[in-house]
Amino acid sequence: MEILPEFELHQPDSVATAVKLGAQTGAKYLAGGTDLMPNLRHGLGDPISLIDVSGIADMQAIENTAMGLRIGASVTLQQLVTNPLVLANYSLLIEAANTIAGTTHRHHATVGGNLCLDTRCQYYNQSEWWRKSNSYCLKYKGDSCHVAPNGNVCRAAFSGDLAPAMLVHGAQVEIWSAKGGQRIIDLDDMYQDDGANSLLLKPGELLVAVLVKPLPTFNTGYRKVRVRGGLDFPLAGVAVAVQGRGNKLEQVMIALTGTDSRPILLKGCDDLCGKPLDDAALKALERLVRTQTKPMRSTFIPNQYRSKVAVNISRRLLLDLLMR
Ligand SMILES: Cc1cc2nc3c(=O)[nH]c(=O)nc-3n(C[C@H](O)[C@H](O)[C@H](O)COP(=O)(O)OP(=O)(O)OC[C@H]3O[C@@H](n4cnc5c(N)ncnc54)[C@H](O)[C@@H]3O)c2cc1C
Ligand code: SF4
C-alpha cells in the first residue's frame, strides 16, 4: 500500500452543496470509502478533492413513496439489511447485500458506492509499482489492454453484488447535478459496457437515491461464486425473480454481475414463459446467458470457467426458486 495522494476533503450536509462541489475539476465523490480508499492507496487516481456524501440526511433515508421504496444512496449495507421496510418486502436485496465484503465493511459501505463501484481487473487492481513495471494499461495511464491487446475498449469487470438484485426489482435511480437539477432514469441505463467508463454519469453527477418496486408474487434469490467463500467479489453472480405454477414459468427476470463491464439484465426471458422448465427451456436459458455475457481474462480464474459458472448458477437458482 502506498501513501494517499494529497486532496482536499469536503463534508457537505446537503445534496445542493455536494453537487456544486462535485462539479469542480478533479472532484470525486466519497461514500463509505471501502473501495475508493484502497484504490487511491494503490495509486489508482489522483483527485484534487473528495466530496464525502455519507453525512447528507436526504441520502440516508429509506421510505415508501408513490414510486416504490426510496433508498438513499448513503444508506449503509448494514442499515439496508436491518431496515423494517426492506425486511418486509425486499429479501432479494438483503440476500445480495449480505454477500458483499465482510461485516465490518458493510457497516461503512453504502448502496450508492456499491452501484457506482469501479470495475475490476487483475492488471488494474495492483500496486503502482506493479502496473508501472507492466507499462500500465488502457484503463489508467497506459495505451494498450493486456486482456484484449487488439481491442480499444477496457474489459474490466463490474463486480457489484447489489446491481443485479436492484435490476430485477425494476430499479430507477435519482441523479442530481449542479447544472441539470434532478433526473430519474432506469438503473439499467446508468451503465455501459466499457470497463474504463462503465457509468453513464456526467462529471459531477451524484446518485442520490434508488427506487425499487416490490415483487410480492415472485420467488427471488441471489447466488454468487467467488474464490474465497467468506469474503470476495463475484466471479459471477446472478439474481432471479420467478413466478410460476407447478413447473411452468409464468414470469421471470434474471440479472448477472461479475461477467462483463456492466451488470446484465437478461433479455428474452419472456420466451421461457408459458411452458414447463424442462431440458429444452434450460438449454434456451443457457443460450441467453452465453450470448449476452462475455467474461474476459480480467481475473486469474479462466474466463471459460466464469462463463460456465454464470450458466450453471442461473439454471440452478431458477430451478430451485420455481420448485420452492
Ligand atoms: C476486501 C474487500 C472485499 C470486497 N468484496 C466485495 C464484494 O464481495 N462485493 C461487492 O459488491 N463489493 C465488494 N467490495 C467493494 C466495496 O466494499 C463495496 O462495493 C461497497 O459497497 C462500496 O461502497 P462504498 O460506500 O464504500 O463506496 P466508495 O468506496 O466510497 O465509492 C465507490 C465508488 O463509487 C463512487 N460513489 C460513491 N457514492 C456515490 C454516489 N452517491 N454517486 C456517485 N458516485 C458515487 C465513488 O466516487 C467511487 O468511485 C469489497 C471491498 C473490499 C476492500
Ligand atoms: S481490461 Fe485491459 S484496459 Fe481494462 S483494466 Fe484490464 S488490462 Fe487494463
Short mmCIF file of C-alpha atoms and ligand atoms in Angstrom, two decimals:
data_model
loop_
_atom_site.label_atom_id
_atom_site.label_comp_id
_atom_site.label_asym_id
_atom_site.label_seq_id
_atom_site.Cartn_x
_atom_site.Cartn_y
_atom_site.Cartn_z
CA MET A 1 0.00 0.00 0.00
CA GLU A 2 1.22 3.40 -0.87
CA ILE A 3 0.74 6.77 0.78
CA LEU A 4 -2.52 8.53 -0.10
CA PRO A 5 -2.18 11.41 -2.57
CA GLU A 6 -2.87 14.94 -1.31
CA PHE A 7 -6.51 16.01 -1.63
CA GLU A 8 -8.97 18.41 -0.05
CA LEU A 9 -11.81 16.77 1.89
CA HIS A 10 -15.29 18.36 1.84
CA GLN A 11 -18.15 17.14 4.02
CA PRO A 12 -21.30 18.86 2.71
CA ASP A 13 -24.61 18.46 4.55
CA SER A 14 -26.91 18.93 1.55
CA VAL A 15 -27.23 17.50 -1.96
CA ALA A 16 -27.18 21.05 -3.41
CA THR A 17 -23.77 21.80 -1.83
CA ALA A 18 -22.41 18.35 -2.73
CA VAL A 19 -23.20 18.71 -6.45
CA LYS A 20 -21.77 22.25 -6.52
CA LEU A 21 -18.51 20.91 -5.06
CA GLY A 22 -18.71 17.81 -7.27
CA ALA A 23 -18.81 19.99 -10.40
CA GLN A 24 -15.31 21.33 -9.72
CA THR A 25 -12.39 19.99 -11.74
CA GLY A 26 -10.73 16.95 -10.17
CA ALA A 27 -13.53 16.33 -7.65
CA LYS A 28 -14.62 12.80 -6.75
CA TYR A 29 -17.45 11.57 -4.55
CA LEU A 30 -16.58 9.53 -1.46
CA ALA A 31 -19.15 7.40 0.37
CA GLY A 32 -18.03 4.57 2.69
CA GLY A 33 -14.59 4.63 1.04
CA THR A 34 -14.25 0.83 1.24
CA ASP A 35 -13.35 0.61 -2.45
CA LEU A 36 -12.18 4.14 -3.27
CA MET A 37 -9.61 4.48 -0.48
CA PRO A 38 -7.76 1.19 -1.18
CA ASN A 39 -7.73 2.17 -4.87
CA LEU A 40 -6.25 5.61 -4.11
CA ARG A 41 -3.62 3.96 -1.93
CA HIS A 42 -2.74 1.81 -4.94
CA GLY A 43 -2.19 4.97 -6.96
CA LEU A 44 -5.40 4.50 -8.93
CA GLY A 45 -6.48 8.11 -9.28
CA ASP A 46 -5.27 11.49 -8.10
CA PRO A 47 -8.34 13.56 -7.15
CA ILE A 48 -7.93 17.22 -6.22
CA SER A 49 -10.86 16.95 -3.80
CA LEU A 50 -13.04 14.27 -2.25
CA ILE A 51 -16.68 15.11 -1.56
CA ASP A 52 -17.84 12.93 1.33
CA VAL A 53 -21.58 12.34 0.83
CA SER A 54 -22.03 10.00 3.79
CA GLY A 55 -23.37 12.75 6.09
CA ILE A 56 -26.20 14.07 3.87
CA ALA A 57 -29.52 13.39 5.62
CA ASP A 58 -31.57 13.23 2.38
CA MET A 59 -29.31 10.41 1.17
CA GLN A 60 -29.61 8.36 4.36
CA ALA A 61 -33.35 7.63 4.49
CA ILE A 62 -35.34 4.57 3.43
CA GLU A 63 -39.00 5.44 2.84
CA ASN A 64 -42.09 4.32 0.95
CA THR A 65 -43.07 6.66 -1.89
CA ALA A 66 -45.61 6.59 -4.73
CA MET A 67 -42.78 5.35 -7.00
CA GLY A 68 -41.81 2.47 -4.69
CA LEU A 69 -39.28 2.16 -1.91
CA ARG A 70 -36.79 5.05 -1.99
CA ILE A 71 -33.38 4.02 -0.66
CA GLY A 72 -30.91 6.86 -0.11
CA ALA A 73 -27.55 6.29 -1.76
CA SER A 74 -25.69 6.84 1.53
CA VAL A 75 -27.63 4.14 3.37
CA THR A 76 -25.04 1.63 4.55
CA LEU A 77 -25.39 -2.03 3.63
CA GLN A 78 -25.85 -2.84 7.32
CA GLN A 79 -28.71 -0.31 7.57
CA LEU A 80 -30.22 -1.78 4.39
CA VAL A 81 -30.31 -5.36 5.66
CA THR A 82 -31.81 -4.39 9.03
CA ASN A 83 -34.42 -1.88 7.83
CA PRO A 84 -38.03 -2.99 8.56
CA LEU A 85 -39.36 -1.80 5.15
CA VAL A 86 -36.65 -3.73 3.34
CA LEU A 87 -37.11 -6.78 5.60
CA ALA A 88 -40.84 -6.77 4.82
CA ASN A 89 -40.69 -6.91 1.01
CA TYR A 90 -37.15 -6.99 -0.38
CA SER A 91 -35.46 -10.20 0.77
CA LEU A 92 -33.53 -10.31 -2.53
CA LEU A 93 -31.74 -7.03 -1.71
CA ILE A 94 -30.89 -8.39 1.74
CA GLU A 95 -29.57 -11.64 0.32
CA ALA A 96 -27.33 -9.86 -2.19
CA ALA A 97 -26.11 -7.21 0.30
CA ASN A 98 -25.17 -9.89 2.85
CA THR A 99 -22.71 -11.39 0.36
CA ILE A 100 -20.79 -8.12 -0.04
CA ALA A 101 -17.34 -7.95 1.55
CA GLY A 102 -17.18 -8.58 5.33
CA THR A 103 -19.36 -7.47 8.26
CA THR A 104 -17.11 -4.55 9.21
CA HIS A 105 -17.08 -3.31 5.59
CA ARG A 106 -20.88 -3.42 5.46
CA HIS A 107 -21.16 -1.01 8.40
CA HIS A 108 -19.42 1.64 6.22
CA ALA A 109 -20.05 0.53 2.62
CA THR A 110 -23.07 2.21 1.03
CA VAL A 111 -25.73 1.36 -1.52
CA GLY A 112 -24.57 4.22 -3.80
CA GLY A 113 -20.91 3.22 -3.57
CA ASN A 114 -21.83 -0.35 -4.48
CA LEU A 115 -23.89 0.68 -7.51
CA CYS A 116 -21.14 3.10 -8.65
CA LEU A 117 -18.32 0.64 -7.94
CA ASP A 118 -15.23 0.92 -10.14
CA THR A 119 -14.71 -2.07 -12.46
CA ARG A 120 -12.02 -4.60 -11.55
CA CYS A 121 -9.19 -6.34 -13.42
CA GLN A 122 -6.15 -8.41 -12.47
CA TYR A 123 -3.97 -5.91 -14.38
CA TYR A 124 -5.57 -2.83 -12.77
CA ASN A 125 -6.14 -3.67 -9.08
CA GLN A 126 -2.40 -3.81 -8.45
CA SER A 127 0.20 -1.56 -6.88
CA GLU A 128 1.61 1.43 -8.77
CA TRP A 129 4.97 -0.39 -8.89
CA TRP A 130 3.39 -3.49 -10.47
CA ARG A 131 1.37 -1.54 -13.03
CA LYS A 132 4.35 0.68 -13.94
CA SER A 133 6.53 -2.42 -14.50
CA ASN A 134 3.88 -3.66 -16.94
CA SER A 135 3.61 -0.30 -18.79
CA TYR A 136 0.23 0.39 -17.17
CA CYS A 137 -2.87 -0.28 -19.33
CA LEU A 138 -5.65 1.37 -21.31
CA LYS A 139 -7.85 1.96 -18.28
CA TYR A 140 -5.33 4.19 -16.50
CA LYS A 141 -2.10 5.82 -17.67
CA GLY A 142 -1.37 3.25 -20.43
CA ASP A 143 -2.28 2.81 -24.07
CA SER A 144 -2.98 -0.90 -24.53
CA CYS A 145 -5.06 -3.58 -22.88
CA HIS A 146 -3.38 -6.74 -21.50
CA VAL A 147 -6.69 -8.64 -21.60
CA ALA A 148 -7.66 -7.83 -25.18
CA PRO A 149 -4.47 -6.41 -26.75
CA ASN A 150 -6.09 -5.84 -30.15
CA GLY A 151 -9.08 -4.01 -28.73
CA ASN A 152 -9.50 -0.39 -27.78
CA VAL A 153 -12.08 -0.87 -25.02
CA CYS A 154 -11.28 -1.83 -21.43
CA ARG A 155 -12.87 -5.17 -20.45
CA ALA A 156 -12.53 -4.86 -16.64
CA ALA A 157 -15.48 -6.48 -14.87
CA PHE A 158 -18.25 -4.75 -12.95
CA SER A 159 -18.43 -6.78 -9.74
CA GLY A 160 -21.02 -5.07 -7.52
CA ASP A 161 -23.46 -7.54 -5.96
CA LEU A 162 -26.41 -5.20 -5.42
CA ALA A 163 -26.94 -4.12 -9.04
CA PRO A 164 -28.42 -7.40 -10.37
CA ALA A 165 -30.83 -7.60 -7.42
CA MET A 166 -31.86 -3.97 -7.99
CA LEU A 167 -32.29 -4.56 -11.74
CA VAL A 168 -34.62 -7.50 -11.09
CA HIS A 169 -36.65 -5.16 -8.86
CA GLY A 170 -37.01 -2.73 -11.79
CA ALA A 171 -34.85 -0.10 -10.08
CA GLN A 172 -34.70 3.52 -11.12
CA VAL A 173 -32.10 5.98 -9.90
CA GLU A 174 -32.41 9.60 -8.84
CA ILE A 175 -29.43 11.57 -10.15
CA TRP A 176 -28.60 15.18 -9.29
CA SER A 177 -26.21 17.66 -10.85
CA ALA A 178 -25.33 21.31 -10.27
CA LYS A 179 -26.50 22.30 -13.76
CA GLY A 180 -29.40 19.96 -14.51
CA GLY A 181 -31.12 19.53 -11.14
CA GLN A 182 -32.71 16.12 -10.76
CA ARG A 183 -33.30 13.37 -13.32
CA ILE A 184 -34.69 9.87 -12.86
CA ILE A 185 -33.53 7.06 -15.15
CA ASP A 186 -33.70 3.28 -15.17
CA LEU A 187 -30.74 1.79 -13.30
CA ASP A 188 -30.08 -0.31 -16.42
CA ASP A 189 -29.44 2.93 -18.34
CA MET A 190 -26.80 4.09 -15.84
CA TYR A 191 -24.30 1.51 -17.13
CA GLN A 192 -22.41 0.87 -20.35
CA ASP A 193 -20.13 -1.99 -21.35
CA ASP A 194 -16.84 -0.10 -21.11
CA GLY A 195 -14.61 -1.01 -18.18
CA ALA A 196 -12.85 2.37 -18.17
CA ASN A 197 -16.13 4.25 -18.22
CA SER A 198 -18.87 1.95 -17.02
CA LEU A 199 -21.13 4.63 -15.52
CA LEU A 200 -23.18 6.83 -17.82
CA LEU A 201 -22.97 9.69 -15.32
CA LYS A 202 -21.72 13.09 -16.47
CA PRO A 203 -18.85 14.65 -14.47
CA GLY A 204 -20.21 15.91 -11.16
CA GLU A 205 -23.45 13.93 -11.30
CA LEU A 206 -24.40 12.38 -7.96
CA LEU A 207 -26.51 9.28 -7.36
CA VAL A 208 -28.87 10.41 -4.60
CA ALA A 209 -31.35 7.52 -4.26
CA VAL A 210 -32.61 4.26 -5.76
CA LEU A 211 -36.29 3.50 -6.27
CA VAL A 212 -37.42 -0.13 -6.23
CA LYS A 213 -40.78 -1.84 -6.54
CA PRO A 214 -41.83 -4.90 -4.53
CA LEU A 215 -42.29 -8.30 -6.20
CA PRO A 216 -44.88 -9.82 -3.83
CA THR A 217 -45.92 -12.74 -6.05
CA PHE A 218 -42.38 -13.77 -7.02
CA ASN A 219 -39.84 -16.14 -5.50
CA THR A 220 -36.49 -14.38 -5.51
CA GLY A 221 -32.88 -15.30 -4.85
CA TYR A 222 -29.24 -14.29 -5.33
CA ARG A 223 -26.32 -16.64 -5.84
CA LYS A 224 -22.66 -15.91 -6.47
CA VAL A 225 -19.47 -17.87 -6.92
CA ARG A 226 -16.24 -16.44 -5.54
CA VAL A 227 -12.71 -17.62 -4.93
CA ARG A 228 -12.81 -17.06 -1.15
CA GLY A 229 -16.18 -18.18 0.22
CA GLY A 230 -16.05 -15.91 3.27
CA LEU A 231 -15.33 -12.60 1.58
CA ASP A 232 -14.80 -11.89 -2.10
CA PHE A 233 -16.08 -10.22 -5.25
CA PRO A 234 -18.24 -12.41 -7.52
CA LEU A 235 -16.60 -14.31 -10.37
CA ALA A 236 -20.22 -14.42 -11.47
CA GLY A 237 -23.36 -13.51 -9.57
CA VAL A 238 -27.00 -13.93 -10.53
CA ALA A 239 -30.28 -12.54 -9.23
CA VAL A 240 -33.54 -14.24 -10.21
CA ALA A 241 -37.22 -13.42 -9.65
CA VAL A 242 -39.67 -16.06 -10.80
CA GLN A 243 -43.40 -16.58 -10.74
CA GLY A 244 -44.76 -19.98 -11.76
CA ARG A 245 -47.38 -22.66 -11.40
CA GLY A 246 -46.08 -26.19 -10.85
CA ASN A 247 -43.06 -26.50 -13.13
CA LYS A 248 -44.44 -23.92 -15.58
CA LEU A 249 -42.84 -20.48 -15.74
CA GLU A 250 -45.24 -17.53 -15.83
CA GLN A 251 -42.82 -14.63 -15.43
CA VAL A 252 -39.09 -14.47 -14.85
CA MET A 253 -36.41 -11.78 -14.52
CA ILE A 254 -32.70 -12.59 -14.38
CA ALA A 255 -29.70 -10.27 -13.96
CA LEU A 256 -26.00 -11.02 -13.72
CA THR A 257 -22.86 -9.37 -12.38
CA GLY A 258 -19.12 -10.11 -12.49
CA THR A 259 -19.16 -11.26 -16.09
CA ASP A 260 -18.96 -8.04 -18.10
CA SER A 261 -18.05 -4.37 -17.66
CA ARG A 262 -21.65 -3.68 -16.66
CA PRO A 263 -24.37 -5.66 -14.90
CA ILE A 264 -26.57 -7.53 -17.37
CA LEU A 265 -30.38 -7.61 -17.24
CA LEU A 266 -31.00 -10.70 -19.35
CA LYS A 267 -33.19 -10.06 -22.41
CA GLY A 268 -35.51 -12.70 -23.90
CA CYS A 269 -36.65 -14.27 -20.60
CA ASP A 270 -40.28 -13.95 -21.78
CA ASP A 271 -39.55 -16.69 -24.35
CA LEU A 272 -39.04 -19.13 -21.45
CA CYS A 273 -42.52 -18.43 -20.04
CA GLY A 274 -45.82 -20.22 -20.65
CA LYS A 275 -44.12 -23.62 -20.78
CA PRO A 276 -42.53 -26.11 -18.38
CA LEU A 277 -38.97 -25.57 -17.20
CA ASP A 278 -37.71 -28.73 -18.91
CA ASP A 279 -34.37 -29.57 -20.56
CA ALA A 280 -35.27 -27.55 -23.67
CA ALA A 281 -36.08 -24.48 -21.55
CA LEU A 282 -32.86 -24.85 -19.55
CA LYS A 283 -30.93 -25.10 -22.83
CA ALA A 284 -32.69 -21.94 -24.03
CA LEU A 285 -31.70 -20.19 -20.79
CA GLU A 286 -28.09 -21.30 -21.32
CA ARG A 287 -28.17 -19.74 -24.81
CA LEU A 288 -29.49 -16.45 -23.40
CA VAL A 289 -26.71 -16.30 -20.79
CA ARG A 290 -23.97 -17.35 -23.21
CA THR A 291 -24.96 -14.87 -25.91
CA GLN A 292 -25.46 -11.89 -23.60
CA THR A 293 -22.47 -12.27 -21.27
CA LYS A 294 -18.81 -12.38 -22.20
CA PRO A 295 -16.36 -12.87 -19.31
CA MET A 296 -12.84 -11.89 -20.31
CA ARG A 297 -9.42 -12.66 -18.82
CA SER A 298 -9.83 -9.89 -16.24
CA THR A 299 -9.46 -12.27 -13.27
CA PHE A 300 -6.89 -15.01 -12.76
CA ILE A 301 -9.73 -17.53 -12.97
CA PRO A 302 -10.18 -18.61 -16.63
CA ASN A 303 -12.96 -16.80 -18.47
CA GLN A 304 -14.42 -20.08 -19.78
CA TYR A 305 -14.92 -21.19 -16.18
CA ARG A 306 -16.69 -17.94 -15.28
CA SER A 307 -18.90 -18.38 -18.32
CA LYS A 308 -19.87 -21.93 -17.22
CA VAL A 309 -20.47 -20.70 -13.68
CA ALA A 310 -22.80 -17.94 -14.93
CA VAL A 311 -24.86 -20.51 -16.86
CA ASN A 312 -24.95 -23.10 -14.09
CA ILE A 313 -25.88 -20.80 -11.21
CA SER A 314 -28.61 -19.22 -13.37
CA ARG A 315 -30.07 -22.65 -14.17
CA ARG A 316 -29.82 -23.99 -10.62
CA LEU A 317 -31.23 -20.88 -8.99
CA LEU A 318 -34.17 -20.73 -11.41
CA LEU A 319 -34.97 -24.42 -10.80
CA ASP A 320 -34.67 -24.05 -7.01
CA LEU A 321 -36.91 -20.97 -6.92
CA LEU A 322 -39.57 -22.47 -9.17
CA MET A 323 -39.77 -25.62 -7.04
CA ARG A 324 -39.85 -23.65 -3.76
C1 LIG B 1 -11.80 -6.89 0.98
C2 LIG B 1 -12.94 -6.31 0.17
C3 LIG B 1 -13.92 -7.16 -0.30
C4 LIG B 1 -14.98 -6.66 -1.07
N1 LIG B 1 -15.94 -7.51 -1.51
C5 LIG B 1 -16.98 -7.04 -2.24
C6 LIG B 1 -17.99 -7.93 -2.70
O1 LIG B 1 -17.99 -9.12 -2.42
N2 LIG B 1 -18.99 -7.42 -3.46
C7 LIG B 1 -19.06 -6.09 -3.77
O2 LIG B 1 -20.01 -5.69 -4.45
N3 LIG B 1 -18.12 -5.23 -3.34
C8 LIG B 1 -17.09 -5.66 -2.56
N4 LIG B 1 -16.13 -4.79 -2.11
C9 LIG B 1 -16.13 -3.39 -2.57
C10 LIG B 1 -16.84 -2.39 -1.64
O3 LIG B 1 -16.57 -2.64 -0.29
C11 LIG B 1 -18.37 -2.39 -1.84
O4 LIG B 1 -18.69 -2.46 -3.20
C12 LIG B 1 -19.03 -1.16 -1.22
O5 LIG B 1 -20.43 -1.28 -1.30
C13 LIG B 1 -18.64 0.16 -1.89
O6 LIG B 1 -19.35 1.18 -1.23
P1 LIG B 1 -18.63 2.44 -0.58
O7 LIG B 1 -19.70 3.26 0.04
O8 LIG B 1 -17.53 2.03 0.33
O9 LIG B 1 -18.06 3.12 -1.88
P2 LIG B 1 -16.79 4.09 -2.05
O10 LIG B 1 -15.55 3.28 -1.96
O11 LIG B 1 -16.90 5.28 -1.19
O12 LIG B 1 -17.04 4.54 -3.58
C14 LIG B 1 -17.00 3.63 -4.64
C15 LIG B 1 -17.14 4.41 -5.96
O13 LIG B 1 -18.45 4.96 -6.07
C16 LIG B 1 -18.42 6.38 -6.24
N5 LIG B 1 -19.58 6.87 -5.48
C17 LIG B 1 -19.86 6.60 -4.19
N6 LIG B 1 -21.06 7.12 -3.88
C18 LIG B 1 -21.52 7.74 -4.99
C19 LIG B 1 -22.72 8.46 -5.30
N7 LIG B 1 -23.69 8.62 -4.37
N8 LIG B 1 -22.89 8.96 -6.54
C20 LIG B 1 -21.92 8.79 -7.49
N9 LIG B 1 -20.77 8.12 -7.26
C21 LIG B 1 -20.58 7.59 -6.02
C22 LIG B 1 -17.06 6.80 -5.68
O14 LIG B 1 -16.60 8.01 -6.27
C23 LIG B 1 -16.20 5.61 -6.07
O15 LIG B 1 -15.80 5.72 -7.41
C24 LIG B 1 -15.05 -5.27 -1.34
C25 LIG B 1 -14.06 -4.41 -0.86
C26 LIG B 1 -13.02 -4.92 -0.10
C27 LIG B 1 -11.97 -3.98 0.42
S1 SF4 B 2 -9.27 -4.96 -19.20
FE1 SF4 B 2 -7.41 -4.19 -20.17
S2 SF4 B 2 -7.54 -1.96 -20.09
FE2 SF4 B 2 -9.06 -2.80 -18.69
S3 SF4 B 2 -8.06 -2.81 -16.70
FE3 SF4 B 2 -7.73 -4.83 -17.62
S4 SF4 B 2 -5.81 -4.69 -18.73
FE4 SF4 B 2 -6.48 -2.62 -18.26
#
